[in-house]
């Protein structure tokens, strides 16, 4: 996802160019490991255990060299928890030295005072601290017991090290969406930027999405709130909300395989960070020609860059605004790719979902999950369902 901020005037022409694909991705998401000490219920990659076939240090550096040759401006590093890799700082420095900036997401558990000072001394490094509740009572049922305290401690370390304006990254759920003003205040307290992300039903999120995704009234509230705050980053997550009227800042289209893609820890390349499924696997950096060949020549990306059918949304007057919504959200809820977004603001997605069952959704592999103590029912008062 990209955090480009574009005016509606610029969106139209640039959007057409983006749909046809670029010579290199604007934003490349790269998961450096599946290892993670948490087991968040919405984890897009079902991370937890390291995969024994993960790219080694030499292979990682070779990919960085290729990205530098392709003039990829920066990479969005995630996981898993990327700071668990023993060669994390070695790879970070290697990328920066070759002109490839790094924005990495972390749960903060591995970020102590010394590491914060080390990061503050590096150029072209941006950090996103993940937090999904304004307090432990909201955050920890989603991310795990003690995760709120660890994230706040990491934020303290970055502030004390004079790192600068790091990002506070929040996945919007039914339980935290009404805390956005408190998140805004918390970010301001640290001199940080607030970044809100849409909850997609991928990875472990496929099991929790139906209970945790925002309600229609919450979506309307968020849309109005974001319109009043163009400085809040979204990574173009909420372009489906633009069907409500005035477009939100951004490209307002699905960039999968066009301007974004993902490399997973074992080197497989997918169209989008939220579609880790064989149907959207475009190739591997270990294949002949490396990442460049996948980006420029894969059948998967070529198809995504071609004309797309509006399908069931063709008769809707808001299609040009929302472009049919998120491909990943549709795929993992069992809705056809040319159907409406499951969170369609016109209610068309809800109508379709009402007639679908678990058997209509694509099977989700267990991935690298490990036994989790996270529960959707351990919030005060029981269930998270509103």
PDB file of N, CA and C in Angstrom, residues 98-156:
ATOM      1  N   UNK A  98      22.287   1.195  -0.372  1.00  0.00           N
ATOM      2  CA  UNK A  98      22.054   1.089  -1.805  1.00  0.00           C
ATOM      3  C   UNK A  98      20.897   1.962  -2.280  1.00  0.00           C
ATOM      4  N   UNK A  99      20.499   2.882  -1.435  1.00  0.00           N
ATOM      5  CA  UNK A  99      19.475   3.841  -1.833  1.00  0.00           C
ATOM      6  C   UNK A  99      18.060   3.332  -1.781  1.00  0.00           C
ATOM      7  N   UNK A 100      17.847   2.200  -1.132  1.00  0.00           N
ATOM      8  CA  UNK A 100      16.500   1.650  -0.974  1.00  0.00           C
ATOM      9  C   UNK A 100      16.041   1.954   0.452  1.00  0.00           C
ATOM     10  N   UNK A 101      15.110   2.887   0.589  1.00  0.00           N
ATOM     11  CA  UNK A 101      14.604   3.224   1.911  1.00  0.00           C
ATOM     12  C   UNK A 101      13.784   2.084   2.488  1.00  0.00           C
ATOM     13  N   UNK A 102      13.699   2.044   3.809  1.00  0.00           N
ATOM     14  CA  UNK A 102      12.970   0.972   4.486  1.00  0.00           C
ATOM     15  C   UNK A 102      11.952   1.569   5.449  1.00  0.00           C
ATOM     16  N   UNK A 103      10.715   1.146   5.283  1.00  0.00           N
ATOM     17  CA  UNK A 103       9.675   1.424   6.271  1.00  0.00           C
ATOM     18  C   UNK A 103       9.282   0.081   6.856  1.00  0.00           C
ATOM     19  N   UNK A 104       9.531  -0.118   8.132  1.00  0.00           N
ATOM     20  CA  UNK A 104       9.202  -1.431   8.677  1.00  0.00           C
ATOM     21  C   UNK A 104       8.175  -1.332   9.796  1.00  0.00           C
ATOM     22  N   UNK A 105       7.334  -2.359   9.840  1.00  0.00           N
ATOM     23  CA  UNK A 105       6.293  -2.453  10.859  1.00  0.00           C
ATOM     24  C   UNK A 105       6.750  -3.402  11.952  1.00  0.00           C
ATOM     25  N   UNK A 106       6.517  -3.016  13.190  1.00  0.00           N
ATOM     26  CA  UNK A 106       6.951  -3.834  14.320  1.00  0.00           C
ATOM     27  C   UNK A 106       5.918  -3.766  15.429  1.00  0.00           C
ATOM     28  N   UNK A 107       5.848  -4.846  16.203  1.00  0.00           N
ATOM     29  CA  UNK A 107       4.971  -4.821  17.375  1.00  0.00           C
ATOM     30  C   UNK A 107       5.659  -4.166  18.568  1.00  0.00           C
ATOM     31  N   UNK A 108       6.939  -3.814  18.394  1.00  0.00           N
ATOM     32  CA  UNK A 108       7.657  -3.076  19.416  1.00  0.00           C
ATOM     33  C   UNK A 108       8.337  -3.912  20.469  1.00  0.00           C
ATOM     34  N   UNK A 109       8.067  -5.205  20.497  1.00  0.00           N
ATOM     35  CA  UNK A 109       8.596  -6.035  21.579  1.00  0.00           C
ATOM     36  C   UNK A 109      10.106  -6.198  21.536  1.00  0.00           C
ATOM     37  N   UNK A 110      10.709  -6.033  20.355  1.00  0.00           N
ATOM     38  CA  UNK A 110      12.149  -6.211  20.205  1.00  0.00           C
ATOM     39  C   UNK A 110      12.892  -4.876  20.156  1.00  0.00           C
ATOM     40  N   UNK A 111      12.186  -3.787  20.410  1.00  0.00           N
ATOM     41  CA  UNK A 111      12.763  -2.464  20.224  1.00  0.00           C
ATOM     42  C   UNK A 111      13.097  -1.853  21.593  1.00  0.00           C
ATOM     43  N   UNK A 112      14.325  -2.097  22.048  1.00  0.00           N
ATOM     44  CA  UNK A 112      14.749  -1.542  23.324  1.00  0.00           C
ATOM     45  C   UNK A 112      15.413  -0.182  23.116  1.00  0.00           C
ATOM     46  N   UNK A 113      15.897   0.413  24.186  1.00  0.00           N
ATOM     47  CA  UNK A 113      16.474   1.752  24.113  1.00  0.00           C
ATOM     48  C   UNK A 113      17.690   1.802  23.198  1.00  0.00           C
ATOM     49  N   UNK A 114      18.555   0.793  23.280  1.00  0.00           N
ATOM     50  CA  UNK A 114      19.774   0.777  22.461  1.00  0.00           C
ATOM     51  C   UNK A 114      19.424   0.658  20.982  1.00  0.00           C
ATOM     52  N   UNK A 115      18.471  -0.190  20.658  1.00  0.00           N
ATOM     53  CA  UNK A 115      18.075  -0.353  19.261  1.00  0.00           C
ATOM     54  C   UNK A 115      17.387   0.904  18.738  1.00  0.00           C
ATOM     55  N   UNK A 116      16.644   1.574  19.592  1.00  0.00           N
ATOM     56  CA  UNK A 116      16.007   2.821  19.181  1.00  0.00           C
ATOM     57  C   UNK A 116      17.066   3.869  18.823  1.00  0.00           C
ATOM     58  N   UNK A 117      18.125   3.941  19.622  1.00  0.00           N
ATOM     59  CA  UNK A 117      19.198   4.897  19.322  1.00  0.00           C
ATOM     60  C   UNK A 117      19.901   4.529  18.023  1.00  0.00           C
ATOM     61  N   UNK A 118      20.080   3.241  17.787  1.00  0.00           N
ATOM     62  CA  UNK A 118      20.726   2.785  16.560  1.00  0.00           C
ATOM     63  C   UNK A 118      19.887   3.151  15.341  1.00  0.00           C
ATOM     64  N   UNK A 119      18.590   2.976  15.449  1.00  0.00           N
ATOM     65  CA  UNK A 119      17.689   3.309  14.348  1.00  0.00           C
ATOM     66  C   UNK A 119      17.642   4.815  14.114  1.00  0.00           C
ATOM     67  N   UNK A 120      17.696   5.586  15.192  1.00  0.00           N
ATOM     68  CA  UNK A 120      17.651   7.044  15.072  1.00  0.00           C
ATOM     69  C   UNK A 120      18.876   7.586  14.342  1.00  0.00           C
ATOM     70  N   UNK A 121      19.966   6.837  14.362  1.00  0.00           N
ATOM     71  CA  UNK A 121      21.202   7.280  13.706  1.00  0.00           C
ATOM     72  C   UNK A 121      21.242   6.921  12.229  1.00  0.00           C
ATOM     73  N   UNK A 122      20.232   6.191  11.729  1.00  0.00           N
ATOM     74  CA  UNK A 122      20.209   5.747  10.341  1.00  0.00           C
ATOM     75  C   UNK A 122      19.336   6.658   9.486  1.00  0.00           C
ATOM     76  N   UNK A 123      19.742   6.841   8.235  1.00  0.00           N
ATOM     77  CA  UNK A 123      18.950   7.603   7.277  1.00  0.00           C
ATOM     78  C   UNK A 123      17.998   6.686   6.520  1.00  0.00           C
ATOM     79  N   UNK A 124      16.927   7.261   5.984  1.00  0.00           N
ATOM     80  CA  UNK A 124      15.989   6.561   5.096  1.00  0.00           C
ATOM     81  C   UNK A 124      15.335   5.347   5.752  1.00  0.00           C
ATOM     82  N   UNK A 125      15.112   5.457   7.062  1.00  0.00           N
ATOM     83  CA  UNK A 125      14.412   4.402   7.786  1.00  0.00           C
ATOM     84  C   UNK A 125      13.184   4.997   8.458  1.00  0.00           C
ATOM     85  N   UNK A 126      12.052   4.368   8.242  1.00  0.00           N
ATOM     86  CA  UNK A 126      10.806   4.791   8.860  1.00  0.00           C
ATOM     87  C   UNK A 126      10.259   3.604   9.647  1.00  0.00           C
ATOM     88  N   UNK A 127       9.579   3.888  10.733  1.00  0.00           N
ATOM     89  CA  UNK A 127       9.089   2.823  11.614  1.00  0.00           C
ATOM     90  C   UNK A 127       7.601   2.992  11.857  1.00  0.00           C
ATOM     91  N   UNK A 128       6.891   1.867  11.795  1.00  0.00           N
ATOM     92  CA  UNK A 128       5.477   1.839  12.157  1.00  0.00           C
ATOM     93  C   UNK A 128       5.309   0.959  13.384  1.00  0.00           C
ATOM     94  N   UNK A 129       4.794   1.515  14.446  1.00  0.00           N
ATOM     95  CA  UNK A 129       4.471   0.738  15.639  1.00  0.00           C
ATOM     96  C   UNK A 129       3.003   0.340  15.550  1.00  0.00           C
ATOM     97  N   UNK A 130       2.739  -0.950  15.639  1.00  0.00           N
ATOM     98  CA  UNK A 130       1.373  -1.448  15.508  1.00  0.00           C
ATOM     99  C   UNK A 130       0.677  -1.450  16.865  1.00  0.00           C
ATOM    100  N   UNK A 131      -0.511  -0.860  16.895  1.00  0.00           N
ATOM    101  CA  UNK A 131      -1.311  -0.785  18.117  1.00  0.00           C
ATOM    102  C   UNK A 131      -2.773  -0.805  17.681  1.00  0.00           C
ATOM    103  N   UNK A 132      -3.573  -1.657  18.290  1.00  0.00           N
ATOM    104  CA  UNK A 132      -4.956  -1.789  17.839  1.00  0.00           C
ATOM    105  C   UNK A 132      -5.976  -1.480  18.914  1.00  0.00           C
ATOM    106  N   UNK A 133      -5.549  -0.734  19.910  1.00  0.00           N
ATOM    107  CA  UNK A 133      -6.464  -0.255  20.936  1.00  0.00           C
ATOM    108  C   UNK A 133      -5.803   0.872  21.698  1.00  0.00           C
ATOM    109  N   UNK A 134      -6.583   1.793  22.183  1.00  0.00           N
ATOM    110  CA  UNK A 134      -6.036   2.931  22.908  1.00  0.00           C
ATOM    111  C   UNK A 134      -5.652   2.543  24.326  1.00  0.00           C
ATOM    112  N   UNK A 135      -6.027   1.341  24.721  1.00  0.00           N
ATOM    113  CA  UNK A 135      -5.651   0.809  26.026  1.00  0.00           C
ATOM    114  C   UNK A 135      -5.504  -0.705  25.902  1.00  0.00           C
ATOM    115  N   UNK A 136      -4.978  -1.319  26.962  1.00  0.00           N
ATOM    116  CA  UNK A 136      -4.749  -2.760  26.929  1.00  0.00           C
ATOM    117  C   UNK A 136      -6.055  -3.532  26.813  1.00  0.00           C
ATOM    118  N   UNK A 137      -7.126  -3.009  27.403  1.00  0.00           N
ATOM    119  CA  UNK A 137      -8.409  -3.710  27.368  1.00  0.00           C
ATOM    120  C   UNK A 137      -8.936  -3.866  25.958  1.00  0.00           C
ATOM    121  N   UNK A 138      -8.614  -2.921  25.065  1.00  0.00           N
ATOM    122  CA  UNK A 138      -9.048  -3.002  23.670  1.00  0.00           C
ATOM    123  C   UNK A 138      -8.005  -3.683  22.800  1.00  0.00           C
ATOM    124  N   UNK A 139      -6.743  -3.376  23.020  1.00  0.00           N
ATOM    125  CA  UNK A 139      -5.654  -3.879  22.176  1.00  0.00           C
ATOM    126  C   UNK A 139      -5.333  -5.348  22.415  1.00  0.00           C
ATOM    127  N   UNK A 140      -5.195  -5.745  23.653  1.00  0.00           N
ATOM    128  CA  UNK A 140      -4.632  -7.067  23.941  1.00  0.00           C
ATOM    129  C   UNK A 140      -5.506  -8.252  23.522  1.00  0.00           C
ATOM    130  N   UNK A 141      -6.839  -8.130  23.524  1.00  0.00           N
ATOM    131  CA  UNK A 141      -7.624  -9.244  22.984  1.00  0.00           C
ATOM    132  C   UNK A 141      -7.365  -9.485  21.488  1.00  0.00           C
ATOM    133  N   UNK A 142      -6.875  -8.477  20.783  1.00  0.00           N
ATOM    134  CA  UNK A 142      -6.578  -8.599  19.358  1.00  0.00           C
ATOM    135  C   UNK A 142      -5.129  -9.037  19.139  1.00  0.00           C
ATOM    136  N   UNK A 143      -4.202  -8.451  19.897  1.00  0.00           N
ATOM    137  CA  UNK A 143      -2.779  -8.647  19.631  1.00  0.00           C
ATOM    138  C   UNK A 143      -2.067  -9.538  20.652  1.00  0.00           C
ATOM    139  N   UNK A 144      -2.688  -9.811  21.782  1.00  0.00           N
ATOM    140  CA  UNK A 144      -2.077 -10.682  22.774  1.00  0.00           C
ATOM    141  C   UNK A 144      -1.771  -9.966  24.072  1.00  0.00           C
ATOM    142  N   UNK A 145      -1.817 -10.711  25.145  1.00  0.00           N
ATOM    143  CA  UNK A 145      -1.618 -10.138  26.474  1.00  0.00           C
ATOM    144  C   UNK A 145      -0.239  -9.484  26.598  1.00  0.00           C
ATOM    145  N   UNK A 146      -0.209  -8.284  27.098  1.00  0.00           N
ATOM    146  CA  UNK A 146       1.041  -7.555  27.289  1.00  0.00           C
ATOM    147  C   UNK A 146       1.517  -6.792  26.070  1.00  0.00           C
ATOM    148  N   UNK A 147       0.840  -6.952  24.922  1.00  0.00           N
ATOM    149  CA  UNK A 147       1.318  -6.323  23.686  1.00  0.00           C
ATOM    150  C   UNK A 147       1.135  -4.804  23.716  1.00  0.00           C
ATOM    151  N   UNK A 148       0.107  -4.322  24.413  1.00  0.00           N
ATOM    152  CA  UNK A 148      -0.088  -2.875  24.507  1.00  0.00           C
ATOM    153  C   UNK A 148       1.079  -2.230  25.252  1.00  0.00           C
ATOM    154  N   UNK A 149       1.445  -2.802  26.371  1.00  0.00           N
ATOM    155  CA  UNK A 149       2.535  -2.243  27.168  1.00  0.00           C
ATOM    156  C   UNK A 149       3.848  -2.245  26.391  1.00  0.00           C
ATOM    157  N   UNK A 150       4.092  -3.317  25.634  1.00  0.00           N
ATOM    158  CA  UNK A 150       5.336  -3.398  24.861  1.00  0.00           C
ATOM    159  C   UNK A 150       5.371  -2.352  23.748  1.00  0.00           C
ATOM    160  N   UNK A 151       4.239  -2.138  23.094  1.00  0.00           N
ATOM    161  CA  UNK A 151       4.185  -1.138  22.020  1.00  0.00           C
ATOM    162  C   UNK A 151       4.406   0.267  22.581  1.00  0.00           C
ATOM    163  N   UNK A 152       3.764   0.568  23.702  1.00  0.00           N
ATOM    164  CA  UNK A 152       3.940   1.886  24.301  1.00  0.00           C
ATOM    165  C   UNK A 152       5.385   2.093  24.761  1.00  0.00           C
ATOM    166  N   UNK A 153       5.999   1.054  25.280  1.00  0.00           N
ATOM    167  CA  UNK A 153       7.401   1.163  25.701  1.00  0.00           C
ATOM    168  C   UNK A 153       8.301   1.440  24.500  1.00  0.00           C
ATOM    169  N   UNK A 154       8.011   0.776  23.380  1.00  0.00           N
ATOM    170  CA  UNK A 154       8.797   1.019  22.163  1.00  0.00           C
ATOM    171  C   UNK A 154       8.625   2.462  21.695  1.00  0.00           C
ATOM    172  N   UNK A 155       7.424   2.983  21.780  1.00  0.00           N
ATOM    173  CA  UNK A 155       7.180   4.374  21.407  1.00  0.00           C
ATOM    174  C   UNK A 155       7.957   5.327  22.316  1.00  0.00           C
ATOM    175  N   UNK A 156       8.024   4.994  23.597  1.00  0.00           N
ATOM    176  CA  UNK A 156       8.816   5.795  24.536  1.00  0.00           C
ATOM    177  C   UNK A 156      10.289   5.788  24.144  1.00  0.00           C
TER     178      UNK A 156
END
